[in-house]
């Protein structure tokens, strides 16, 4: 029987993270191209109740390890459990999210399985020869590599969030559930608590729209203007490294090579020049709007829409227009 494609899920605060739906949809597409099934390995506390829902996104069967010890990702606990389940399943390929936890998990799994992990994959195809080939950005997106694995080696790929299309197959489709048998090791460290940001801010890596400010903002206080626009658009606020290094924004807001990689539908870059290290973090946004008073700023070579204007005039005017539209 043909081997199945397998995904590793990510579960937080009582539900699967959106990126898990994206990975499942991509897994389904690959499984269909290979003419095989799609299974998932799901670890978490209280995860069994939600696991059948993965069927909507194309998963046929979920191997669940449901235990209070699995509430938070801990490498020393998750890696041996997942590695053991994968050994039993012997899948054709393994896909997981290239999230903060997924990158850590993927690298460790690759070492355990003696398989090369392709991190942060942005495109996957199945060739006429039935081989999986994956596209991967190198040197902060300056070039791309297409890779394939040797015969008999299961491809292991982490998928960049917000890149793959989520495919909702059928609301009523349920995945079959089976309890996976793998011993849960005693953790050598434990998470005491997670302090969630309760400000109601939209998480950057999951945001559909991002309004991002750079050195052109001139001062921390001026970000109130971007917060206002973001509030109207339901957007998250990001920043360039120059803004973070100036102490105007926290590092958690930084977009770029040494910050977060984001792929929103709309990225509005305000007072950002468009250095290669910044583009490495947002260059895959579906639409890029740049606001900059310098017509020669490099960001305009990447932008779909360029506004050559003083941001202190343009941003409040745009916010007013959005407000008017929303009230009309
Ligand atoms: C190893 C390494 C890693 C790095 N990682 C990152 C990273 O993760 N993220 C990142 O962002 N950078 C990173 N950088 C820094 C990067 O090279 C740039 O220095 C940085 O992105 C510049 O930020 P900026 O565009 O906000 O500032 P600037 O380059 O100074 O650009 C400011 C822009 O604002 C415009 N402007 C000024 N006033 C106004 C106004 N009133 N109205 C409209 N426009 C105005 C200017 O025309 C200018 O284009 C990294 C650098 C290195 C070496």
GROMACS .gro file of C-alpha atoms and ligand atoms in nm:
model
  381
    1UNK     CA    1   0.000   0.000   0.000
    2UNK     CA    2   0.126   0.352  -0.083
    3UNK     CA    3   0.261   0.539   0.215
    4UNK     CA    4   0.057   0.832   0.347
    5UNK     CA    5   0.158   1.196   0.364
    6UNK     CA    6   0.174   1.314   0.726
    7UNK     CA    7   0.141   1.656   0.887
    8UNK     CA    8   0.237   1.762   1.239
    9UNK     CA    9  -0.025   1.992   1.392
   10UNK     CA   10   0.018   2.295   1.614
   11UNK     CA   11  -0.241   2.345   1.887
   12UNK     CA   12  -0.273   2.647   2.114
   13UNK     CA   13  -0.537   2.781   2.352
   14UNK     CA   14  -0.785   2.505   2.277
   15UNK     CA   15  -0.767   2.507   1.898
   16UNK     CA   16  -0.545   2.432   1.602
   17UNK     CA   17  -0.349   2.732   1.480
   18UNK     CA   18  -0.442   2.868   1.139
   19UNK     CA   19  -0.109   2.757   0.994
   20UNK     CA   20  -0.209   2.396   1.071
   21UNK     CA   21  -0.506   2.437   0.833
   22UNK     CA   22  -0.268   2.571   0.568
   23UNK     CA   23  -0.029   2.279   0.615
   24UNK     CA   24  -0.321   2.031   0.607
   25UNK     CA   25  -0.451   2.181   0.281
   26UNK     CA   26  -0.106   2.160   0.123
   27UNK     CA   27  -0.066   1.805   0.256
   28UNK     CA   28  -0.398   1.710   0.094
   29UNK     CA   29  -0.286   1.852  -0.239
   30UNK     CA   30   0.039   1.653  -0.224
   31UNK     CA   31  -0.140   1.335  -0.112
   32UNK     CA   32  -0.385   1.365  -0.403
   33UNK     CA   33  -0.099   1.412  -0.648
   34UNK     CA   34   0.069   1.100  -0.506
   35UNK     CA   35  -0.263   0.912  -0.496
   36UNK     CA   36  -0.238   0.845  -0.123
   37UNK     CA   37  -0.397   0.943   0.210
   38UNK     CA   38  -0.327   1.230   0.449
   39UNK     CA   39  -0.272   1.163   0.819
   40UNK     CA   40  -0.184   1.396   1.106
   41UNK     CA   41   0.009   1.360   1.431
   42UNK     CA   42  -0.154   1.581   1.695
   43UNK     CA   43  -0.012   1.638   2.044
   44UNK     CA   44  -0.181   1.850   2.308
   45UNK     CA   45  -0.389   1.865   2.620
   46UNK     CA   46  -0.759   1.816   2.544
   47UNK     CA   47  -0.680   1.793   2.173
   48UNK     CA   48  -0.896   1.483   2.104
   49UNK     CA   49  -1.220   1.678   2.096
   50UNK     CA   50  -1.094   1.911   1.822
   51UNK     CA   51  -0.895   1.660   1.617
   52UNK     CA   52  -1.187   1.534   1.399
   53UNK     CA   53  -1.228   1.892   1.267
   54UNK     CA   54  -0.905   1.851   1.069
   55UNK     CA   55  -1.112   1.640   0.829
   56UNK     CA   56  -1.252   1.966   0.689
   57UNK     CA   57  -0.906   2.050   0.559
   58UNK     CA   58  -0.846   1.711   0.401
   59UNK     CA   59  -0.695   1.503   0.683
   60UNK     CA   60  -0.820   1.143   0.671
   61UNK     CA   61  -0.693   1.022   1.005
   62UNK     CA   62  -0.540   1.184   1.314
   63UNK     CA   63  -0.301   1.003   1.547
   64UNK     CA   64  -0.360   1.176   1.877
   65UNK     CA   65  -0.151   1.196   2.192
   66UNK     CA   66  -0.372   1.377   2.442
   67UNK     CA   67  -0.214   1.444   2.780
   68UNK     CA   68  -0.198   1.737   3.027
   69UNK     CA   69   0.183   1.716   3.000
   70UNK     CA   70   0.150   1.827   2.637
   71UNK     CA   71  -0.019   2.161   2.701
   72UNK     CA   72   0.287   2.361   2.590
   73UNK     CA   73   0.555   2.276   2.336
   74UNK     CA   74   0.865   2.142   2.503
   75UNK     CA   75   1.129   1.996   2.272
   76UNK     CA   76   1.238   1.729   2.520
   77UNK     CA   77   0.882   1.593   2.538
   78UNK     CA   78   0.733   1.657   2.192
   79UNK     CA   79   1.030   1.545   1.981
   80UNK     CA   80   1.066   1.187   2.116
   81UNK     CA   81   0.688   1.132   2.109
   82UNK     CA   82   0.646   1.258   1.752
   83UNK     CA   83   0.959   1.074   1.634
   84UNK     CA   84   0.821   0.748   1.777
   85UNK     CA   85   0.479   0.795   1.611
   86UNK     CA   86   0.645   0.881   1.278
   87UNK     CA   87   0.859   0.569   1.303
   88UNK     CA   88   0.541   0.362   1.335
   89UNK     CA   89   0.363   0.546   1.051
   90UNK     CA   90   0.657   0.543   0.808
   91UNK     CA   91   0.508   0.828   0.598
   92UNK     CA   92   0.589   0.926   0.239
   93UNK     CA   93   0.654   1.286   0.350
   94UNK     CA   94   0.621   1.497   0.665
   95UNK     CA   95   0.499   1.858   0.667
   96UNK     CA   96   0.487   2.093   0.964
   97UNK     CA   97   0.445   2.469   1.016
   98UNK     CA   98   0.755   2.690   0.996
   99UNK     CA   99   0.636   2.868   1.310
  100UNK     CA  100   0.866   2.941   1.605
  101UNK     CA  101   0.789   2.600   1.761
  102UNK     CA  102   0.773   2.423   1.423
  103UNK     CA  103   1.121   2.538   1.320
  104UNK     CA  104   1.266   2.405   1.643
  105UNK     CA  105   1.070   2.081   1.621
  106UNK     CA  106   1.151   2.026   1.251
  107UNK     CA  107   1.525   2.064   1.299
  108UNK     CA  108   1.527   1.818   1.588
  109UNK     CA  109   1.306   1.569   1.403
  110UNK     CA  110   1.534   1.589   1.099
  111UNK     CA  111   1.832   1.499   1.317
  112UNK     CA  112   1.644   1.207   1.476
  113UNK     CA  113   1.516   1.076   1.144
  114UNK     CA  114   1.848   1.137   0.971
  115UNK     CA  115   1.661   1.333   0.704
  116UNK     CA  116   1.741   1.678   0.566
  117UNK     CA  117   1.482   1.929   0.679
  118UNK     CA  118   1.387   2.195   0.428
  119UNK     CA  119   1.296   2.494   0.643
  120UNK     CA  120   1.050   2.768   0.544
  121UNK     CA  121   0.927   2.613   0.220
  122UNK     CA  122   0.716   2.839  -0.003
  123UNK     CA  123   0.614   2.604  -0.285
  124UNK     CA  124   0.580   2.230  -0.329
  125UNK     CA  125   0.522   2.033  -0.650
  126UNK     CA  126   0.493   1.665  -0.726
  127UNK     CA  127   0.676   1.587  -1.050
  128UNK     CA  128   0.565   1.346  -1.321
  129UNK     CA  129   0.815   1.104  -1.169
  130UNK     CA  130   0.610   1.110  -0.845
  131UNK     CA  131   0.889   1.292  -0.660
  132UNK     CA  132   0.824   1.581  -0.423
  133UNK     CA  133   1.020   1.897  -0.503
  134UNK     CA  134   1.018   2.200  -0.274
  135UNK     CA  135   1.117   2.565  -0.319
  136UNK     CA  136   1.305   2.734  -0.043
  137UNK     CA  137   1.436   3.091  -0.004
  138UNK     CA  138   1.807   3.123   0.065
  139UNK     CA  139   2.021   3.415   0.186
  140UNK     CA  140   1.716   3.609   0.311
  141UNK     CA  141   1.527   3.558  -0.013
  142UNK     CA  142   1.809   3.679  -0.244
  143UNK     CA  143   1.782   3.349  -0.431
  144UNK     CA  144   1.574   3.033  -0.427
  145UNK     CA  145   1.660   2.667  -0.440
  146UNK     CA  146   1.445   2.379  -0.561
  147UNK     CA  147   1.527   2.061  -0.373
  148UNK     CA  148   1.431   1.697  -0.393
  149UNK     CA  149   1.519   1.405  -0.171
  150UNK     CA  150   1.702   1.085  -0.261
  151UNK     CA  151   1.496   0.773  -0.329
  152UNK     CA  152   1.365   0.617  -0.010
  153UNK     CA  153   1.420   0.932   0.198
  154UNK     CA  154   1.093   1.088   0.321
  155UNK     CA  155   1.087   1.464   0.252
  156UNK     CA  156   1.063   1.667   0.573
  157UNK     CA  157   0.943   2.023   0.516
  158UNK     CA  158   0.840   2.314   0.730
  159UNK     CA  159   0.591   2.535   0.549
  160UNK     CA  160   0.609   2.913   0.577
  161UNK     CA  161   0.287   3.050   0.735
  162UNK     CA  162   0.042   3.253   0.522
  163UNK     CA  163   0.181   3.120   0.193
  164UNK     CA  164  -0.028   2.813   0.118
  165UNK     CA  165  -0.397   2.848   0.039
  166UNK     CA  166  -0.632   2.703   0.300
  167UNK     CA  167  -0.876   2.468   0.130
  168UNK     CA  168  -1.193   2.401   0.325
  169UNK     CA  169  -1.320   2.078   0.167
  170UNK     CA  170  -1.648   2.018   0.344
  171UNK     CA  171  -1.769   2.159   0.679
  172UNK     CA  172  -1.913   1.821   0.779
  173UNK     CA  173  -1.608   1.612   0.687
  174UNK     CA  174  -1.458   1.450   1.000
  175UNK     CA  175  -1.118   1.286   1.036
  176UNK     CA  176  -1.094   0.942   1.193
  177UNK     CA  177  -0.917   0.946   1.532
  178UNK     CA  178  -0.677   0.695   1.678
  179UNK     CA  179  -0.481   0.721   2.003
  180UNK     CA  180  -0.113   0.689   1.915
  181UNK     CA  181   0.098   0.480   2.143
  182UNK     CA  182   0.421   0.650   2.238
  183UNK     CA  183   0.561   0.692   2.589
  184UNK     CA  184   0.567   1.053   2.712
  185UNK     CA  185   0.905   1.121   2.870
  186UNK     CA  186   0.930   1.306   3.199
  187UNK     CA  187   1.026   1.666   3.112
  188UNK     CA  188   1.365   1.792   3.229
  189UNK     CA  189   1.218   2.144   3.243
  190UNK     CA  190   0.863   2.271   3.253
  191UNK     CA  191   0.677   2.581   3.144
  192UNK     CA  192   0.540   2.749   3.456
  193UNK     CA  193   0.310   2.986   3.272
  194UNK     CA  194   0.266   3.167   2.945
  195UNK     CA  195   0.201   3.539   2.973
  196UNK     CA  196  -0.023   3.622   2.683
  197UNK     CA  197  -0.033   3.969   2.537
  198UNK     CA  198  -0.379   4.079   2.647
  199UNK     CA  199  -0.374   4.411   2.465
  200UNK     CA  200  -0.599   4.262   2.197
  201UNK     CA  201  -0.332   4.335   1.935
  202UNK     CA  202  -0.341   4.123   1.620
  203UNK     CA  203  -0.041   3.886   1.613
  204UNK     CA  204   0.198   4.000   1.336
  205UNK     CA  205   0.259   3.660   1.177
  206UNK     CA  206  -0.113   3.586   1.158
  207UNK     CA  207  -0.231   3.932   1.049
  208UNK     CA  208  -0.413   3.976   0.718
  209UNK     CA  209  -0.308   4.342   0.709
  210UNK     CA  210   0.005   4.502   0.856
  211UNK     CA  211   0.082   4.871   0.888
  212UNK     CA  212   0.454   4.903   0.948
  213UNK     CA  213   0.658   5.209   1.038
  214UNK     CA  214   1.027   5.285   0.994
  215UNK     CA  215   1.280   5.555   1.079
  216UNK     CA  216   1.066   5.801   0.885
  217UNK     CA  217   0.819   5.796   1.178
  218UNK     CA  218   1.078   6.013   1.363
  219UNK     CA  219   0.953   5.934   1.715
  220UNK     CA  220   0.780   5.665   1.925
  221UNK     CA  221   0.480   5.890   1.989
  222UNK     CA  222   0.408   5.917   1.617
  223UNK     CA  223   0.319   5.547   1.607
  224UNK     CA  224  -0.017   5.647   1.755
  225UNK     CA  225  -0.097   5.753   1.399
  226UNK     CA  226  -0.022   5.402   1.270
  227UNK     CA  227  -0.213   5.241   1.559
  228UNK     CA  228  -0.512   5.453   1.462
  229UNK     CA  229  -0.497   5.342   1.098
  230UNK     CA  230  -0.436   4.980   1.202
  231UNK     CA  231  -0.735   4.997   1.438
  232UNK     CA  232  -0.960   5.104   1.151
  233UNK     CA  233  -0.827   4.830   0.921
  234UNK     CA  234  -0.814   4.552   1.183
  235UNK     CA  235  -0.442   4.539   1.118
  236UNK     CA  236  -0.130   4.463   1.320
  237UNK     CA  237   0.147   4.722   1.359
  238UNK     CA  238   0.500   4.629   1.259
  239UNK     CA  239   0.831   4.812   1.245
  240UNK     CA  240   1.167   4.821   1.074
  241UNK     CA  241   1.482   4.746   1.265
  242UNK     CA  242   1.576   5.114   1.261
  243UNK     CA  243   1.256   5.189   1.456
  244UNK     CA  244   1.319   4.902   1.698
  245UNK     CA  245   1.685   4.998   1.748
  246UNK     CA  246   1.570   5.354   1.821
  247UNK     CA  247   1.359   5.214   2.105
  248UNK     CA  248   1.031   5.326   1.946
  249UNK     CA  249   0.886   4.975   1.917
  250UNK     CA  250   0.950   4.640   2.090
  251UNK     CA  251   1.159   4.380   1.910
  252UNK     CA  252   0.848   4.159   1.882
  253UNK     CA  253   0.721   4.412   1.623
  254UNK     CA  254   1.030   4.389   1.401
  255UNK     CA  255   0.979   4.261   1.049
  256UNK     CA  256   1.275   4.132   0.854
  257UNK     CA  257   1.574   3.906   0.845
  258UNK     CA  258   1.638   3.936   1.218
  259UNK     CA  259   1.273   3.992   1.303
  260UNK     CA  260   0.955   3.820   1.191
  261UNK     CA  261   0.873   3.687   0.846
  262UNK     CA  262   0.520   3.793   0.755
  263UNK     CA  263   0.300   3.723   0.454
  264UNK     CA  264  -0.017   3.933   0.494
  265UNK     CA  265  -0.262   4.013   0.216
  266UNK     CA  266  -0.170   4.380   0.254
  267UNK     CA  267   0.153   4.532   0.389
  268UNK     CA  268   0.161   4.911   0.422
  269UNK     CA  269   0.523   5.028   0.465
  270UNK     CA  270   0.534   5.379   0.606
  271UNK     CA  271   0.864   5.570   0.615
  272UNK     CA  272   1.059   5.251   0.541
  273UNK     CA  273   1.334   5.264   0.277
  274UNK     CA  274   1.314   4.895   0.178
  275UNK     CA  275   1.654   4.757   0.277
  276UNK     CA  276   1.714   4.396   0.166
  277UNK     CA  277   1.697   4.280   0.529
  278UNK     CA  278   1.350   4.433   0.566
  279UNK     CA  279   1.230   4.293   0.233
  280UNK     CA  280   1.341   3.948   0.353
  281UNK     CA  281   1.061   3.964   0.609
  282UNK     CA  282   0.774   4.106   0.405
  283UNK     CA  283   0.860   4.057   0.037
  284UNK     CA  284   0.602   3.779   0.002
  285UNK     CA  285   0.308   3.994   0.111
  286UNK     CA  286   0.031   3.971  -0.148
  287UNK     CA  287   0.002   4.349  -0.192
  288UNK     CA  288   0.260   4.602  -0.081
  289UNK     CA  289   0.180   4.970  -0.044
  290UNK     CA  290   0.474   5.203   0.026
  291UNK     CA  291   0.447   5.556   0.161
  292UNK     CA  292   0.773   5.744   0.127
  293UNK     CA  293   0.866   6.101   0.038
  294UNK     CA  294   1.175   5.984  -0.152
  295UNK     CA  295   1.076   5.872  -0.503
  296UNK     CA  296   1.403   5.676  -0.529
  297UNK     CA  297   1.348   5.469  -0.214
  298UNK     CA  298   1.414   5.099  -0.297
  299UNK     CA  299   1.082   4.996  -0.141
  300UNK     CA  300   0.910   5.131  -0.454
  301UNK     CA  301   1.074   4.861  -0.667
  302UNK     CA  302   0.889   4.601  -0.461
  303UNK     CA  303   0.563   4.791  -0.400
  304UNK     CA  304   0.240   4.728  -0.592
  305UNK     CA  305   0.126   5.081  -0.505
  306UNK     CA  306   0.366   5.363  -0.426
  307UNK     CA  307   0.267   5.690  -0.261
  308UNK     CA  308   0.535   5.960  -0.285
  309UNK     CA  309   0.415   6.181  -0.005
  310UNK     CA  310   0.502   6.305   0.341
  311UNK     CA  311   0.368   6.035   0.571
  312UNK     CA  312   0.254   6.291   0.829
  313UNK     CA  313   0.013   6.430   0.570
  314UNK     CA  314  -0.083   6.105   0.402
  315UNK     CA  315  -0.147   5.865   0.692
  316UNK     CA  316  -0.403   6.079   0.884
  317UNK     CA  317  -0.580   6.152   0.552
  318UNK     CA  318  -0.594   5.781   0.469
  319UNK     CA  319  -0.727   5.698   0.817
  320UNK     CA  320  -1.002   5.959   0.775
  321UNK     CA  321  -1.101   5.810   0.437
  322UNK     CA  322  -1.114   5.459   0.584
  323UNK     CA  323  -1.333   5.588   0.870
  324UNK     CA  324  -1.567   5.756   0.622
  325UNK     CA  325  -1.590   5.438   0.413
  326UNK     CA  326  -1.666   5.229   0.720
  327UNK     CA  327  -1.939   5.470   0.833
  328UNK     CA  328  -2.102   5.503   0.494
  329LIG     C1  329   2.250   4.161   0.967
  329LIG     C2  330   2.142   4.264   0.954
  329LIG     C3  331   2.014   4.229   0.984
  329LIG     C4  332   1.911   4.322   0.969
  329LIG     N1  333   1.781   4.286   0.998
  329LIG     C5  334   1.681   4.373   0.975
  329LIG     C6  335   1.546   4.338   0.997
  329LIG     O1  336   1.513   4.227   1.042
  329LIG     N2  337   1.450   4.431   0.968
  329LIG     C7  338   1.479   4.555   0.920
  329LIG     O2  339   1.385   4.633   0.897
  329LIG     N3  340   1.607   4.591   0.902
  329LIG     C8  341   1.708   4.505   0.931
  329LIG     N4  342   1.837   4.546   0.914
  329LIG     C9  343   1.864   4.690   0.891
  329LIG    C10  344   1.846   4.736   0.747
  329LIG     O3  345   1.965   4.719   0.677
  329LIG    C11  346   1.806   4.885   0.743
  329LIG     O4  347   1.904   4.959   0.810
  329LIG    C12  348   1.670   4.914   0.805
  329LIG     O5  349   1.573   4.828   0.752
  329LIG    C13  350   1.633   5.059   0.774
  329LIG     O6  351   1.512   5.089   0.837
  329LIG     P1  352   1.418   5.204   0.777
  329LIG     O7  353   1.379   5.169   0.639
  329LIG     O8  354   1.311   5.227   0.876
  329LIG     O9  355   1.515   5.330   0.785
  329LIG     P2  356   1.582   5.414   0.668
  329LIG    O10  357   1.659   5.326   0.576
  329LIG    O11  358   1.654   5.525   0.734
  329LIG    O12  359   1.458   5.470   0.585
  329LIG    C14  360   1.368   5.565   0.632
  329LIG    C15  361   1.281   5.603   0.517
  329LIG    O13  362   1.180   5.694   0.561
  329LIG    C16  363   1.160   5.790   0.459
  329LIG     N5  364   1.102   5.909   0.524
  329LIG    C17  365   1.162   5.990   0.614
  329LIG     N6  366   1.077   6.087   0.653
  329LIG    C18  367   0.962   6.066   0.586
  329LIG    C19  368   0.837   6.135   0.582
  329LIG     N7  369   0.813   6.241   0.659
  329LIG     N8  370   0.740   6.089   0.498
  329LIG    C20  371   0.763   5.980   0.418
  329LIG     N9  372   0.880   5.911   0.420
  329LIG    C21  373   0.976   5.954   0.502
  329LIG    C22  374   1.295   5.813   0.399
  329LIG    O14  375   1.283   5.864   0.266
  329LIG    C23  376   1.356   5.674   0.403
  329LIG    O15  377   1.334   5.604   0.280
  329LIG    C24  378   1.941   4.454   0.927
  329LIG    C25  379   2.072   4.487   0.897
  329LIG    C26  380   2.173   4.394   0.910
  329LIG    C27  381   2.312   4.433   0.875
   0.00000   0.00000   0.00000
